[in-house]
Amino acid sequence: MVSLNIRDLLTAFSPSLDYLAISSGDGRIKIWDTLKGQVQTEFADITSSEGDFYAKPERGHLSVDYKCMKWLSLDKKKKRKLGSSLLVLGTGSGDVLALDVSAGQLKWSVSDCHPGGVSAVSFSTRDLCIYTSGADGMICKTDPQTGNTLGKFRASTKAISFMSVSSDGKILATAAAQLKIFNCSDHKKMQKFSGHPGAVRSMVFTDDGKYILSSAVGERYVALWRIDGGKRQSASCVLAMEHPAVFIDCKCFENEGVDDAGLYVLAISETGVCYTWCGKNVEELRNSKPTKVLLSYEEFPKNHKGALPTVLAAKLQGTAKPTAANVFIAYGLLVKPSFQKILMHPGTDIKLNSSQDGVLLPLSQSLSNSKKVRDLQNRVTALDRANVEDALLPLPKVYDLHEKKMRNMNIVDRDEVMEESVESKDVMVEVDAVTTGMEKQLRLLNILGSKDDGILSPTLDSATLKGINLEDNIPLKKMRATVLSMEPSNAYKLLELLVAKWQSRSNSGKCVLPWIYCILVNHGQYIVAQEKPESQMLNSLLKITKSRAVAVQPLLQLAGRLQLVTAQIDKVALSKNPISLHNDQMDDNEDDDDVDEHLYGEEDDESQLSSDDDS
């Protein structure tokens, strides 16, 4: 089993927690609806130089390297409206992008905002402005509505690994070689700390602005720093973890009879385990044991080779009690995450049930470990030129498959044919039963008429069509002129014939539907007047159209899965191709040797015969 490493995963909840943005490093951003559990929209091929979302860049989405992500709300009163929020991203090339998720487009972009790459994005609710930091050691202040730069100041001579702004927007913290606290109004340094030996990956202020929490790459702890303007440079508290943290969040709760608020801290490790700590003061927080939220893998076999589901993102929603908090968690696999709100109590670990939703082509587990059963499980049936024609045939023609194979055989022994027909008798009866049952259901729904409706004589077809070849690619203008030249009664008869052909699948919808559309547009009034209750031609046309339209989306999904399967088959075939070519060459050499030996044998026989004749 391999646990999913979320070290390079970027996640951001919307301010109302209704949506989650995920970027897994391939340059695409998926927006998941946390209420419905499905993809709301997807952003790919976003160009920072153009405002058009549909513009296609030359290098594609794989060339975009997102480094940070922040979902911010522009209006407190409209917090739950998606249109009042922005998804701001920083790239490794130094660009800052703002996505309007509700409109599904790029709102604005700032090119080369931080040469060398953007490291962090934060938002000030007091000034309603965006702060960004980067490898150039600068802090940029940007207008969220227009993307215009409002100001810059240098916070460090070295690259800034992370930056955060307090909830009231008064102070700002940067992490480079040291942790520094700045005043947002005049950009003056207020306090500095020793910081972390490695690059800081996550940093957040407490709600009251008295503390700041941080974690760094390769360090298995979360540090708590007190902001009091003093000269103390060491951490006030250290919270230990089994693996380094990639995300930190915290909430304050009120203590009865005490001015200082208690702290509830949340952290997610690289391996996807959620940790929480709770304390009424710093001393109690230091001595508290972490409460974990992790996933159970009982449904997965021990020899599972793929990635395992983990906790992908989490957010503290508030404290229900002085020692309990509500946590909203996204967990599972990246292709199909699940969302759940849980109540955390200190000292009680929670195990979430993991499912195999999102696993591509899951194999059913069998109780038998025999080689035959394993071969059946690993077997893949692919469509190729030999059987794809049969797969495209409609249901009423499935039972002709046996007869078609017999016609294609060049030399077949009569006794073998009899044996094969007897063996396949049961299969043919079963297919006929399925076909008849499907036809019966279609006739009950009035999609198909009586058994003789789909059988039209060739003479009637030619008389009604009047020289029209449905297979020809006729321009729309010529088609319209042909329909207008018909009498309304003849056009009505032609419409009946076309609907019958479409129902019986004797002609493709690509050939028939343009003619049906043209007749309905130009002779619609006459057709409605002539329509009788007993014929119900228009009702049948409506039902067959709806039934086939419903099948479009499942067919597209099936086509995508077939493309994945065929791509895997082609990849395996290419990897085995050199070996097969070498074997073919060896077989050819062996065949050549056999031919040569055969020729030499013939020459020896001829020489012996000639010697006998001479004697």
XYZ file of C-alpha atoms in Angstrom:
615
model
C 0.000 0.000 0.000
C 1.213 3.486 -0.909
C -0.123 6.471 1.012
C -0.896 9.563 -1.036
C 1.627 12.347 -0.360
C -0.129 15.713 -0.367
C 3.069 17.737 -0.035
C 2.711 19.343 -3.488
C -1.095 19.552 -3.380
C -2.732 22.996 -3.350
C -6.192 23.305 -1.788
C -8.423 26.223 -0.835
C -11.965 26.296 0.548
C -14.362 29.044 -0.472
C -15.248 31.479 2.342
C -18.594 29.704 2.887
C -17.041 26.197 2.551
C -19.446 25.425 -0.313
C -16.613 24.799 -2.780
C -13.085 23.407 -2.726
C -10.362 24.239 -5.242
C -7.718 21.552 -5.864
C -4.558 21.725 -7.979
C -2.390 18.604 -8.069
C 0.580 20.024 -10.014
C -0.604 19.410 -13.590
C -1.602 23.029 -14.234
C -5.342 22.327 -13.896
C -7.658 23.567 -11.145
C -10.810 21.645 -10.279
C -13.625 23.299 -8.344
C -15.604 20.735 -6.327
C -19.094 21.367 -4.972
C -18.866 20.208 -1.346
C -22.655 19.873 -1.031
C -23.220 17.739 -4.141
C -19.824 16.044 -4.154
C -19.213 16.689 -7.844
C -17.027 18.888 -10.048
C -18.488 22.354 -10.509
C -15.972 23.602 -13.093
C -12.390 23.115 -14.209
C -9.764 25.671 -15.216
C -7.043 24.671 -17.673
C -4.834 26.400 -20.251
C -5.067 29.739 -18.423
C -2.871 32.393 -19.993
C -1.638 35.177 -17.762
C -1.014 37.545 -20.670
C -4.557 37.463 -22.058
C -7.916 37.997 -20.429
C -9.691 35.471 -22.615
C -10.204 32.245 -20.682
C -10.722 30.247 -23.869
C -7.454 31.315 -25.442
C -5.146 28.358 -26.008
C -1.516 28.917 -25.038
C 1.266 27.437 -27.055
C 2.649 25.194 -24.293
C -0.597 24.068 -22.622
C -1.604 23.705 -18.987
C 1.338 21.445 -18.110
C 3.687 24.430 -18.449
C 1.925 26.338 -15.632
C 3.430 25.814 -12.181
C 1.148 27.016 -9.386
C 2.901 27.677 -6.064
C 0.169 29.118 -3.843
C -3.601 29.537 -3.758
C -6.023 31.674 -1.737
C -9.825 31.945 -1.970
C -10.958 35.322 -0.659
C -14.291 37.057 -0.148
C -14.750 40.573 -1.480
C -17.962 41.384 0.363
C -18.814 40.332 3.903
C -22.544 40.792 3.375
C -22.543 38.497 0.309
C -20.231 35.933 1.786
C -22.219 32.954 0.542
C -22.475 34.201 -3.027
C -19.887 32.723 -5.339
C -19.815 35.858 -7.494
C -18.438 37.964 -4.631
C -15.257 35.919 -4.233
C -11.979 35.433 -6.121
C -9.547 32.560 -6.383
C -6.054 34.101 -6.433
C -3.043 32.036 -7.509
C 0.693 32.614 -7.700
C 2.907 30.885 -10.268
C 6.508 29.802 -10.331
C 7.188 32.310 -13.113
C 6.179 35.250 -10.884
C 2.651 35.904 -12.198
C -0.431 36.521 -10.055
C -3.788 35.359 -11.445
C -7.321 36.033 -10.199
C -10.090 33.654 -11.309
C -13.772 34.525 -11.222
C -15.157 31.069 -10.438
C -18.808 32.016 -10.941
C -18.095 33.330 -14.464
C -15.553 30.589 -15.219
C -12.915 32.960 -16.548
C -9.735 34.846 -15.735
C -10.639 38.180 -14.128
C -7.177 39.784 -14.202
C -3.485 38.925 -14.125
C -0.245 40.617 -13.102
C 2.775 39.442 -15.071
C 6.221 39.294 -13.415
C 4.877 40.537 -10.118
C 7.637 38.648 -8.272
C 10.608 37.597 -10.456
C 11.682 34.138 -9.405
C 8.218 32.982 -8.306
C 5.319 33.852 -6.013
C 5.476 32.138 -2.609
C 2.301 33.228 -0.768
C -0.997 35.088 -1.154
C -2.941 36.688 1.705
C -5.895 39.063 2.060
C -6.620 42.030 4.314
C -10.294 42.323 5.237
C -9.803 45.830 6.616
C -8.257 47.378 3.504
C -9.834 44.866 1.039
C -6.507 44.355 -0.704
C -4.339 41.390 -1.667
C -0.800 40.913 -0.349
C 1.677 38.714 -2.218
C 5.274 37.712 -1.499
C 7.956 36.112 -3.618
C 11.548 35.105 -4.173
C 12.564 38.749 -4.694
C 11.956 39.571 -0.994
C 9.237 42.100 -1.873
C 5.662 42.452 -0.588
C 3.148 43.636 -3.218
C -0.224 45.191 -2.466
C -2.851 44.648 -5.207
C -6.423 45.853 -5.806
C -8.669 42.732 -5.979
C -11.172 44.361 -8.363
C -8.816 45.611 -11.064
C -5.477 43.898 -10.415
C -3.656 47.227 -10.218
C -0.586 47.374 -7.963
C -1.246 49.679 -4.994
C 2.252 49.565 -3.502
C 5.416 47.600 -2.764
C 7.974 47.411 0.002
C 11.022 45.257 0.683
C 10.588 42.916 3.635
C 13.786 40.892 3.283
C 17.004 40.749 1.312
C 16.447 37.002 0.862
C 13.634 35.016 -0.701
C 10.406 34.981 1.312
C 9.071 31.439 1.730
C 5.706 32.388 3.269
C 3.642 35.419 4.306
C 0.408 35.953 6.220
C -1.809 38.868 7.262
C -3.766 39.026 10.542
C -7.571 38.811 10.493
C -7.942 42.543 11.336
C -5.455 43.488 8.592
C -3.187 45.511 10.910
C -0.028 43.374 11.007
C 1.810 41.206 8.513
C 4.281 38.347 9.071
C 6.980 37.139 6.678
C 9.231 34.076 6.849
C 12.681 34.167 5.277
C 15.846 33.591 7.282
C 13.853 34.959 10.239
C 10.210 35.499 11.151
C 9.432 39.217 11.000
C 6.303 41.133 12.005
C 5.437 44.361 10.121
C 2.862 47.082 10.587
C 0.651 47.156 7.491
C 0.031 50.909 7.652
C 3.647 52.186 7.676
C 5.524 48.901 6.812
C 7.759 49.236 9.869
C 9.204 46.136 11.531
C 7.612 45.450 14.913
C 9.268 42.227 16.052
C 11.465 39.385 14.784
C 11.969 35.751 15.792
C 14.653 33.165 15.202
C 12.394 31.346 12.770
C 12.934 27.880 11.291
C 16.097 26.337 9.805
C 14.124 25.284 6.707
C 11.703 27.101 4.439
C 8.363 27.868 6.091
C 5.491 26.076 4.341
C 2.467 27.336 6.317
C 1.819 30.231 8.698
C -1.342 31.680 10.258
C -2.345 34.292 12.853
C -4.719 33.570 15.700
C -8.063 35.396 15.648
C -7.016 37.870 18.353
C -3.661 38.591 16.650
C -1.615 37.705 19.778
C 0.076 34.580 18.356
C 1.286 33.242 15.075
C 1.737 29.552 14.217
C 4.200 28.243 11.628
C 5.616 24.996 10.225
C 8.597 24.374 7.936
C 9.751 21.795 5.413
C 11.217 18.686 7.035
C 10.291 19.738 10.598
C 7.850 17.539 12.474
C 6.325 20.187 14.695
C 4.215 23.356 14.724
C 5.736 26.384 16.468
C 3.724 29.016 18.376
C 5.180 32.552 18.575
C 3.845 35.303 20.853
C 3.515 38.791 19.374
C 4.086 41.293 22.172
C 6.715 43.619 20.738
C 9.406 42.251 23.085
C 12.873 40.988 22.344
C 12.053 37.318 22.848
C 13.070 35.407 19.720
C 12.277 31.801 20.653
C 8.979 29.948 20.232
C 6.506 29.955 23.131
C 5.225 26.475 22.377
C 6.040 23.525 20.104
C 3.419 20.950 19.026
C 4.969 17.644 17.906
C 3.793 15.605 14.894
C 4.836 12.328 13.262
C 5.349 13.986 9.843
C 5.875 17.599 8.691
C 2.783 19.773 8.365
C 1.547 21.213 5.076
C -1.403 23.236 6.406
C -2.233 25.017 9.699
C -5.464 26.557 10.976
C -6.529 27.848 14.405
C -9.557 29.204 16.263
C -9.922 31.018 19.563
C -12.578 30.211 22.156
C -13.593 32.127 25.239
C -12.497 31.088 28.728
C -14.925 31.718 31.560
C -13.515 34.302 33.961
C -10.246 34.698 32.016
C -9.313 37.467 29.609
C -7.007 35.373 27.439
C -8.791 33.181 24.948
C -8.143 29.473 24.535
C -6.691 28.026 21.335
C -7.781 25.217 19.066
C -5.058 24.306 16.529
C -5.447 22.123 13.431
C -2.651 20.784 11.204
C -2.481 18.339 8.261
C 0.648 16.285 7.736
C 2.302 15.287 4.452
C 0.805 11.799 4.718
C -2.764 13.133 4.965
C -3.394 12.806 8.723
C -5.254 15.610 10.501
C -4.003 16.671 13.984
C -5.853 18.878 16.487
C -4.742 20.358 19.816
C -6.806 22.218 22.381
C -5.749 24.312 25.373
C -7.198 27.061 27.532
C -3.741 28.662 27.668
C -0.291 28.169 26.153
C 0.875 25.914 28.984
C -2.118 23.599 28.638
C -1.716 23.599 24.858
C 1.943 22.588 25.205
C 1.075 19.606 27.417
C -1.955 18.451 25.417
C -1.870 15.315 23.280
C -2.966 15.602 19.652
C -6.258 14.161 18.470
C -5.993 12.526 15.043
C -8.384 12.150 12.132
C -7.268 9.397 9.756
C -8.796 6.960 7.298
C -9.478 3.247 7.669
C -8.228 0.977 4.873
C -10.161 -2.179 5.737
C -11.915 -2.245 2.339
C -8.592 -2.224 0.480
C -6.641 -5.485 0.020
C -3.168 -5.845 1.472
C -1.618 -6.098 -2.010
C -3.244 -2.852 -3.198
C -0.657 -1.081 -5.388
C -2.398 2.240 -6.050
C -2.540 5.365 -3.906
C -4.654 5.201 -0.766
C -7.232 7.849 0.183
C -6.149 10.438 2.746
C -7.307 13.693 4.307
C -6.882 16.268 1.546
C -8.015 19.482 3.272
C -9.624 20.615 6.526
C -10.974 23.823 8.028
C -12.032 24.766 11.554
C -15.596 26.092 11.506
C -15.789 27.122 15.152
C -16.013 25.739 18.648
C -19.235 24.033 19.709
C -18.081 23.712 23.339
C -15.037 25.069 25.208
C -13.173 21.852 24.435
C -14.863 20.711 21.185
C -14.716 22.102 17.671
C -16.457 21.552 14.339
C -14.096 20.563 11.529
C -15.026 20.380 7.840
C -12.878 17.757 6.102
C -12.261 16.756 2.495
C -10.887 13.227 2.234
C -10.537 10.364 -0.217
C -8.823 10.277 -3.610
C -8.153 13.285 -5.812
C -10.420 11.957 -8.573
C -13.426 11.624 -6.213
C -13.073 13.318 -2.803
C -15.712 13.133 -0.076
C -16.763 15.904 2.294
C -17.914 15.653 5.906
C -18.423 17.851 8.948
C -17.295 16.223 12.200
C -17.238 17.220 15.858
C -13.787 16.885 17.417
C -13.357 16.080 21.120
C -9.851 16.209 22.634
C -8.354 12.768 23.231
C -10.768 10.877 20.932
C -9.246 9.847 17.607
C -11.599 9.519 14.635
C -11.298 6.963 11.839
C -13.189 7.769 8.649
C -14.396 4.951 6.421
C -12.639 5.074 3.064
C -14.220 3.787 -0.119
C -12.888 2.851 -3.533
C -14.894 5.557 -5.307
C -12.777 7.007 -8.059
C -10.528 3.968 -8.512
C -10.197 3.339 -12.252
C -11.682 -0.021 -13.294
C -11.809 -1.683 -9.850
C -11.418 -5.482 -9.841
C -13.945 -7.520 -7.881
C -12.305 -9.447 -5.076
C -12.786 -13.212 -5.195
C -12.497 -15.691 -2.355
C -10.657 -18.112 -4.633
C -6.928 -17.651 -5.180
C -6.646 -20.110 -8.042
C -4.708 -19.194 -11.140
C -7.772 -19.595 -13.340
C -9.806 -17.079 -11.312
C -6.945 -14.570 -11.307
C -6.638 -14.871 -15.088
C -10.358 -14.164 -15.478
C -10.070 -11.082 -13.252
C -7.093 -9.706 -15.174
C -8.598 -10.339 -18.601
C -9.369 -7.266 -20.708
C -11.662 -7.408 -23.740
C -10.780 -4.755 -26.321
C -12.603 -3.768 -29.485
C -10.549 -4.176 -32.640
C -11.268 -4.472 -36.347
C -12.279 -8.108 -35.987
C -15.301 -7.502 -33.771
C -16.036 -3.762 -33.757
C -18.512 -4.160 -36.638
C -20.570 -6.596 -34.605
C -20.562 -4.230 -31.625
C -22.130 -1.475 -33.750
C -25.037 -3.640 -34.916
C -28.470 -2.933 -33.349
C -30.044 -5.439 -30.999
C -32.396 -7.133 -33.507
C -29.359 -8.262 -35.540
C -27.298 -9.745 -32.702
C -28.501 -13.278 -33.387
C -27.050 -13.099 -36.944
C -23.504 -13.110 -35.574
C -23.235 -16.921 -35.797
C -24.458 -16.955 -39.401
C -22.053 -14.159 -40.310
C -19.088 -16.131 -39.004
C -20.147 -19.185 -41.023
C -20.377 -17.119 -44.231
C -16.884 -15.728 -43.709
C -15.306 -19.167 -43.372
C -13.484 -20.246 -46.511
C -13.190 -24.036 -46.002
C -15.296 -25.554 -43.259
C -16.051 -29.194 -42.624
C -19.776 -29.931 -42.472
C -19.479 -32.070 -39.346
C -17.590 -29.280 -37.521
C -20.282 -26.797 -38.511
C -22.972 -29.046 -37.064
C -21.077 -29.427 -33.791
C -20.517 -25.680 -33.526
C -24.183 -24.887 -34.209
C -25.309 -27.369 -31.541
C -22.903 -25.921 -28.981
C -24.043 -22.344 -29.675
C -27.735 -23.199 -29.652
C -28.212 -22.255 -26.030
C -26.419 -18.949 -26.518
C -28.563 -18.049 -29.537
C -31.776 -18.789 -27.664
C -30.659 -16.554 -24.803
C -29.784 -13.645 -27.129
C -33.120 -14.026 -28.929
C -34.927 -13.884 -25.590
C -33.092 -10.682 -24.625
C -33.791 -9.120 -28.028
C -37.480 -9.987 -27.910
C -37.770 -8.616 -24.387
C -36.162 -5.304 -25.425
C -38.476 -4.975 -28.449
C -41.477 -5.730 -26.246
C -40.508 -2.966 -23.832
C -40.004 -0.467 -26.662
C -43.440 -1.325 -28.081
C -45.062 -0.892 -24.666
C -43.555 2.612 -24.506
C -44.965 3.325 -28.008
C -41.442 3.955 -29.277
C -41.902 1.108 -31.739
C -45.222 0.360 -33.407
C -46.520 -3.012 -34.539
C -44.209 -5.627 -35.946
C -44.969 -4.615 -39.510
C -44.317 -0.885 -38.982
C -40.602 -1.098 -39.550
C -40.943 -3.265 -42.696
C -41.324 -0.985 -45.691
C -41.308 -2.230 -49.236
C -38.581 -0.981 -51.568
C -41.223 0.133 -54.068
C -42.926 2.342 -51.488
C -39.553 3.771 -50.422
C -38.552 4.757 -53.946
C -41.984 6.213 -54.722
C -41.994 8.358 -51.601
C -38.367 9.475 -51.756
C -38.675 10.502 -55.439
C -35.010 10.106 -56.248
C -33.691 11.491 -52.926
C -30.580 9.656 -51.765
C -30.364 9.943 -47.993
C -26.711 8.887 -47.961
C -25.609 11.859 -50.111
C -24.221 14.934 -48.421
C -26.725 17.479 -49.742
C -26.294 21.178 -48.862
C -28.988 22.723 -46.675
C -30.051 25.186 -49.374
C -30.656 22.413 -51.905
C -32.431 20.329 -49.265
C -34.734 23.244 -48.434
C -35.497 23.874 -52.103
C -36.368 20.212 -52.595
C -38.738 20.199 -49.609
C -40.424 23.449 -50.696
C -41.034 22.029 -54.170
C -43.051 19.123 -52.701
C -46.767 19.114 -52.146
C -47.663 19.179 -48.429
C -49.236 15.728 -48.696
C -46.096 14.278 -50.267
C -43.949 15.957 -47.615
C -46.135 14.374 -44.917
C -45.689 10.922 -46.469
C -41.934 11.494 -46.700
C -41.851 12.474 -43.017
C -43.638 9.250 -42.064
C -41.114 7.252 -44.065
C -38.140 9.036 -42.500
C -39.458 8.553 -38.963
C -40.003 4.848 -39.673
C -36.471 4.524 -41.043
C -35.021 6.220 -37.979
C -37.028 3.996 -35.634
C -35.980 0.822 -37.444
C -32.347 2.045 -37.617
C -32.232 1.262 -41.310
C -30.629 4.677 -41.853
C -28.337 6.695 -39.643
C -29.733 9.681 -37.777
C -27.032 11.815 -39.388
C -28.696 11.220 -42.781
C -32.350 11.290 -41.710
C -32.544 14.059 -39.092
C -31.674 17.004 -41.434
C -34.557 16.020 -43.718
C -36.963 15.638 -40.784
C -35.949 19.062 -39.473
C -36.373 20.693 -42.869
C -39.843 19.186 -43.398
C -41.063 20.220 -39.938
C -39.856 23.798 -40.452
C -41.377 24.295 -43.915
C -44.557 22.166 -43.668
C -45.170 22.261 -39.933
C -48.685 23.696 -40.047
C -49.948 21.111 -42.527
C -48.345 18.233 -40.568
C -49.962 19.354 -37.301
C -53.343 19.664 -39.041
C -53.070 16.208 -40.636
C -51.821 14.463 -37.488
C -54.426 11.960 -36.287
C -54.743 10.597 -32.741
C -54.418 7.012 -33.886
C -51.181 7.592 -35.844
C -49.250 9.493 -33.126
C -46.285 9.989 -35.444
C -45.122 13.181 -33.755
C -45.415 11.605 -30.301
C -43.307 8.665 -31.439
C -40.740 11.077 -32.882
C -40.616 12.950 -29.570
C -40.181 9.770 -27.507
C -37.467 8.280 -29.698
C -35.615 11.624 -29.673
C -35.704 11.852 -25.876
C -34.665 8.222 -25.414
C -31.639 8.617 -27.654
C -30.679 11.992 -26.192
C -30.525 10.453 -22.715
C -28.002 7.892 -23.975
C -25.553 10.523 -25.247
C -23.894 11.312 -21.891
C -23.375 7.646 -20.846
C -21.952 6.928 -24.291
C -19.490 9.792 -23.951
C -18.418 8.481 -20.538
C -18.043 4.992 -21.984
C -15.972 6.401 -24.847
C -13.647 8.078 -22.368
C -13.170 4.866 -20.401
C -12.552 2.910 -23.606
C -9.907 5.438 -24.610
C -8.161 4.922 -21.263
C -8.272 1.136 -21.655
C -7.040 1.190 -25.257
C -4.256 3.608 -24.296
C -3.097 1.190 -21.608
C -3.286 -1.719 -24.056
C -1.279 0.207 -26.674
C 1.320 1.116 -24.040
C 1.764 -2.531 -23.072
C 1.899 -3.550 -26.732
C 4.613 -0.985 -27.452
C 6.667 -2.177 -24.484
C 6.469 -5.767 -25.744
C 6.978 -4.885 -29.433
C 10.820 -5.146 -29.523
C 10.679 -8.640 -28.029
C 8.040 -9.787 -30.504
C 10.006 -8.372 -33.437
C 13.109 -10.236 -32.269
C 11.120 -13.456 -31.981
C 9.643 -12.945 -35.465
C 13.115 -12.514 -36.914
C 14.283 -15.686 -35.182
C 11.264 -17.558 -36.561
C 12.002 -16.251 -40.073
C 15.590 -17.425 -39.818
C 14.442 -20.858 -38.705
C 11.976 -21.029 -41.593
C 14.726 -20.103 -44.051
C 16.904 -22.871 -42.675
C 14.109 -25.376 -43.136
C 13.574 -24.280 -46.740
C 17.246 -24.572 -47.525
C 17.428 -28.054 -46.069
C 14.413 -29.063 -48.096
C 15.991 -27.815 -51.300
C 19.245 -29.583 -50.573
C 17.311 -32.807 -50.020
C 15.627 -32.477 -53.410
C 18.949 -31.976 -55.176
C 20.375 -35.078 -53.501
C 17.391 -37.137 -54.606
C 17.737 -35.911 -58.221
C 21.462 -36.765 -58.278
C 20.725 -40.267 -57.009
C 18.085 -40.794 -59.707
C 20.427 -39.633 -62.462
C 23.145 -41.996 -61.254
C 20.668 -44.867 -61.280
C 19.646 -44.055 -64.844
C 23.256 -43.972 -65.988
C 23.905 -47.339 -64.457
